Amino acid sequence: MARATGAVILTLALTGCTAAATASQKKTIVVGVKSDQPGLGLLEGGSHKGFEVDVGTYIARRLGATRVTFQTVTSEDRERQLGAGRVDLVLASYSITAERATKVTFGGPYYVAHQDIMIRRNEQGIRSVRDLRGRRMCEASGSVSTQRVTRGLGITPRLVPSPSYSDCFKKLLAGQVDAVSTGDLVLAGFAARAQDRVRITNTPFTDERYGVGLRKGDVEGCERVNKAITQMYQDGTASRLLRKWFGPAGLQLTESVPEFEGCS
């Protein structure tokens, strides 16, 4: 009898752990977003605003949340915040990579951005990624965009370390770097605030599949996130939000459902 009782307790405990780890079973969902990326996730006046904030809200509501709150995350601490349970979902220009997929479960992608280059408007010597060789390029901490240039393409810019892309943007305006390279949605958000002081070269050279980060092993939550993303594109919400936040930047926006990675 004691063994049977113990087995029941163990089963209940395991069941409780599984439920607690599944974002789709929570009534209050905390979404991790950036606080310093205009257009995607920006903290202004005490509130987070941007495309990823709106998409995170849509997904959380489709999962059944009656309350959605937001927590600032950075490129360096996204995995830690998910693992510690401080956030349930992460939408923070979080490119899906094989290495990151060993630490978190990815839903989506909810958008496939394209890595591009932002330069000062009067810069004439940089027309494509090949022209970054020997030039000062900002390297944002925790981002994989720099590796796509250096390891992926074998191009060797002079890297200037920076804690974030907002700091990279400031360095670009101040003339401390010659270029910033990352996903075009990130660049477009900053460019929209620069009053014609910068421009995007519009020479994309890779894809960045922005995924929804969940705690590792939350397959149920991942599958429901993918259903929510599909519905978001089918009901026109995705198109409306993309045009709202990035239409003025003149980017070629993709308004069809992205091909999902699969939940595992």
Short mmCIF file of C-alpha atoms in Angstrom, two decimals, residues 70-195:
data_model
loop_
_atom_site.label_atom_id
_atom_site.label_comp_id
_atom_site.label_asym_id
_atom_site.label_seq_id
_atom_site.Cartn_x
_atom_site.Cartn_y
_atom_site.Cartn_z
CA PHE A 70 5.71 41.73 -20.30
CA GLN A 71 9.22 41.34 -18.98
CA THR A 72 12.34 42.85 -20.54
CA VAL A 73 14.89 40.31 -21.78
CA THR A 74 18.24 40.76 -23.50
CA SER A 75 20.06 38.68 -26.09
CA GLU A 76 22.30 37.37 -23.31
CA ASP A 77 19.68 36.37 -20.72
CA ARG A 78 16.76 35.00 -22.78
CA GLU A 79 17.57 31.35 -22.03
CA ARG A 80 18.16 32.04 -18.34
CA GLN A 81 14.86 33.85 -17.91
CA LEU A 82 12.97 31.03 -19.62
CA GLY A 83 14.75 28.35 -17.61
CA ALA A 84 14.15 30.17 -14.33
CA GLY A 85 10.44 30.54 -15.09
CA ARG A 86 10.51 34.34 -15.04
CA VAL A 87 8.99 34.38 -18.54
CA ASP A 88 6.77 31.87 -20.34
CA LEU A 89 7.29 32.99 -23.94
CA VAL A 90 10.10 34.99 -25.54
CA LEU A 91 9.62 37.12 -28.64
CA ALA A 92 12.80 39.17 -28.88
CA SER A 93 14.28 39.01 -32.40
CA TYR A 94 15.16 35.48 -31.27
CA SER A 95 16.64 33.77 -34.34
CA ILE A 96 16.19 30.00 -34.36
CA THR A 97 19.55 28.21 -34.45
CA ALA A 98 20.59 24.61 -33.82
CA GLU A 99 22.64 25.65 -30.79
CA ARG A 100 19.81 27.61 -29.20
CA ALA A 101 17.38 24.76 -29.87
CA THR A 102 19.41 22.62 -27.45
CA LYS A 103 18.44 25.02 -24.65
CA VAL A 104 14.87 26.05 -25.48
CA THR A 105 11.91 24.81 -27.52
CA PHE A 106 11.04 27.08 -30.44
CA GLY A 107 7.60 27.75 -31.80
CA GLY A 108 7.27 29.36 -35.21
CA PRO A 109 8.95 31.17 -36.77
CA TYR A 110 6.40 33.97 -36.69
CA TYR A 111 8.45 35.90 -39.26
CA VAL A 112 11.45 35.26 -41.49
CA ALA A 113 13.55 38.42 -41.51
CA HIS A 114 16.56 38.93 -43.77
CA GLN A 115 19.91 40.09 -42.52
CA ASP A 116 20.90 43.39 -44.10
CA ILE A 117 23.20 46.35 -43.46
CA MET A 118 22.54 49.82 -42.06
CA ILE A 119 25.00 52.64 -42.79
CA ARG A 120 25.07 56.42 -42.52
CA ARG A 121 23.20 58.06 -45.37
CA ASN A 122 26.28 59.71 -46.87
CA GLU A 123 28.35 56.49 -46.81
CA GLN A 124 29.30 55.51 -50.36
CA GLY A 125 31.83 52.73 -49.78
CA ILE A 126 29.46 50.03 -48.51
CA ARG A 127 26.98 48.60 -51.00
CA SER A 128 26.80 44.95 -49.86
CA VAL A 129 28.12 42.57 -47.22
CA ARG A 130 31.36 42.07 -49.21
CA ASP A 131 32.25 45.71 -48.64
CA LEU A 132 32.35 45.16 -44.86
CA ARG A 133 35.82 43.62 -45.08
CA GLY A 134 38.16 45.82 -43.05
CA ARG A 135 35.37 48.24 -42.07
CA ARG A 136 34.21 48.90 -38.52
CA MET A 137 31.12 46.78 -37.86
CA CYS A 138 29.26 46.81 -34.57
CA GLU A 139 29.03 43.48 -32.72
CA ALA A 140 26.02 43.35 -30.38
CA SER A 141 26.51 41.09 -27.37
CA GLY A 142 24.64 37.77 -27.55
CA SER A 143 23.62 38.14 -31.20
CA VAL A 144 24.41 35.57 -33.91
CA SER A 145 24.29 38.13 -36.73
CA THR A 146 28.02 38.84 -36.55
CA GLN A 147 28.80 35.11 -36.92
CA ARG A 148 26.78 35.00 -40.13
CA VAL A 149 29.16 37.56 -41.59
CA THR A 150 32.45 36.29 -40.19
CA ARG A 151 31.98 32.51 -40.02
CA GLY A 152 29.21 32.05 -42.55
CA LEU A 153 30.67 34.22 -45.31
CA GLY A 154 34.31 34.42 -44.25
CA ILE A 155 34.29 38.22 -44.28
CA THR A 156 36.54 39.97 -41.75
CA PRO A 157 35.31 43.38 -40.61
CA ARG A 158 36.90 45.22 -37.70
CA LEU A 159 34.48 44.30 -34.91
CA VAL A 160 33.49 46.93 -32.37
CA PRO A 161 31.86 45.29 -29.30
CA SER A 162 28.61 46.73 -28.00
CA PRO A 163 26.10 45.65 -25.33
CA SER A 164 23.04 45.99 -27.61
CA TYR A 165 21.77 47.07 -31.00
CA SER A 166 20.47 50.31 -29.53
CA ASP A 167 24.05 51.09 -28.53
CA CYS A 168 25.22 50.01 -32.02
CA PHE A 169 22.79 52.51 -33.50
CA LYS A 170 24.19 55.28 -31.32
CA LYS A 171 27.73 54.33 -32.35
CA LEU A 172 26.72 54.47 -36.01
CA LEU A 173 25.24 57.95 -35.66
CA ALA A 174 28.35 59.10 -33.76
CA GLY A 175 30.69 57.78 -36.46
CA GLN A 176 32.27 55.19 -34.15
CA VAL A 177 31.31 52.32 -36.50
CA ASP A 178 30.73 52.18 -40.24
CA ALA A 179 27.93 49.61 -40.31
CA VAL A 180 25.39 47.65 -38.29
CA SER A 181 24.23 44.30 -39.67
CA THR A 182 21.32 42.24 -38.39
CA GLY A 183 17.71 41.38 -39.28
CA ASP A 184 16.00 43.97 -41.47
CA LEU A 185 13.07 44.43 -39.07
CA VAL A 186 15.49 45.47 -36.33
CA LEU A 187 17.27 47.86 -38.68
CA ALA A 188 14.00 49.30 -39.99
CA GLY A 189 12.82 50.17 -36.50
CA PHE A 190 15.95 52.18 -35.81
CA ALA A 191 16.05 53.74 -39.27
CA ALA A 192 12.53 55.09 -38.82
CA ARG A 193 13.78 57.15 -35.87
CA ALA A 194 16.91 58.51 -37.49
CA GLN A 195 15.34 61.32 -39.55
#
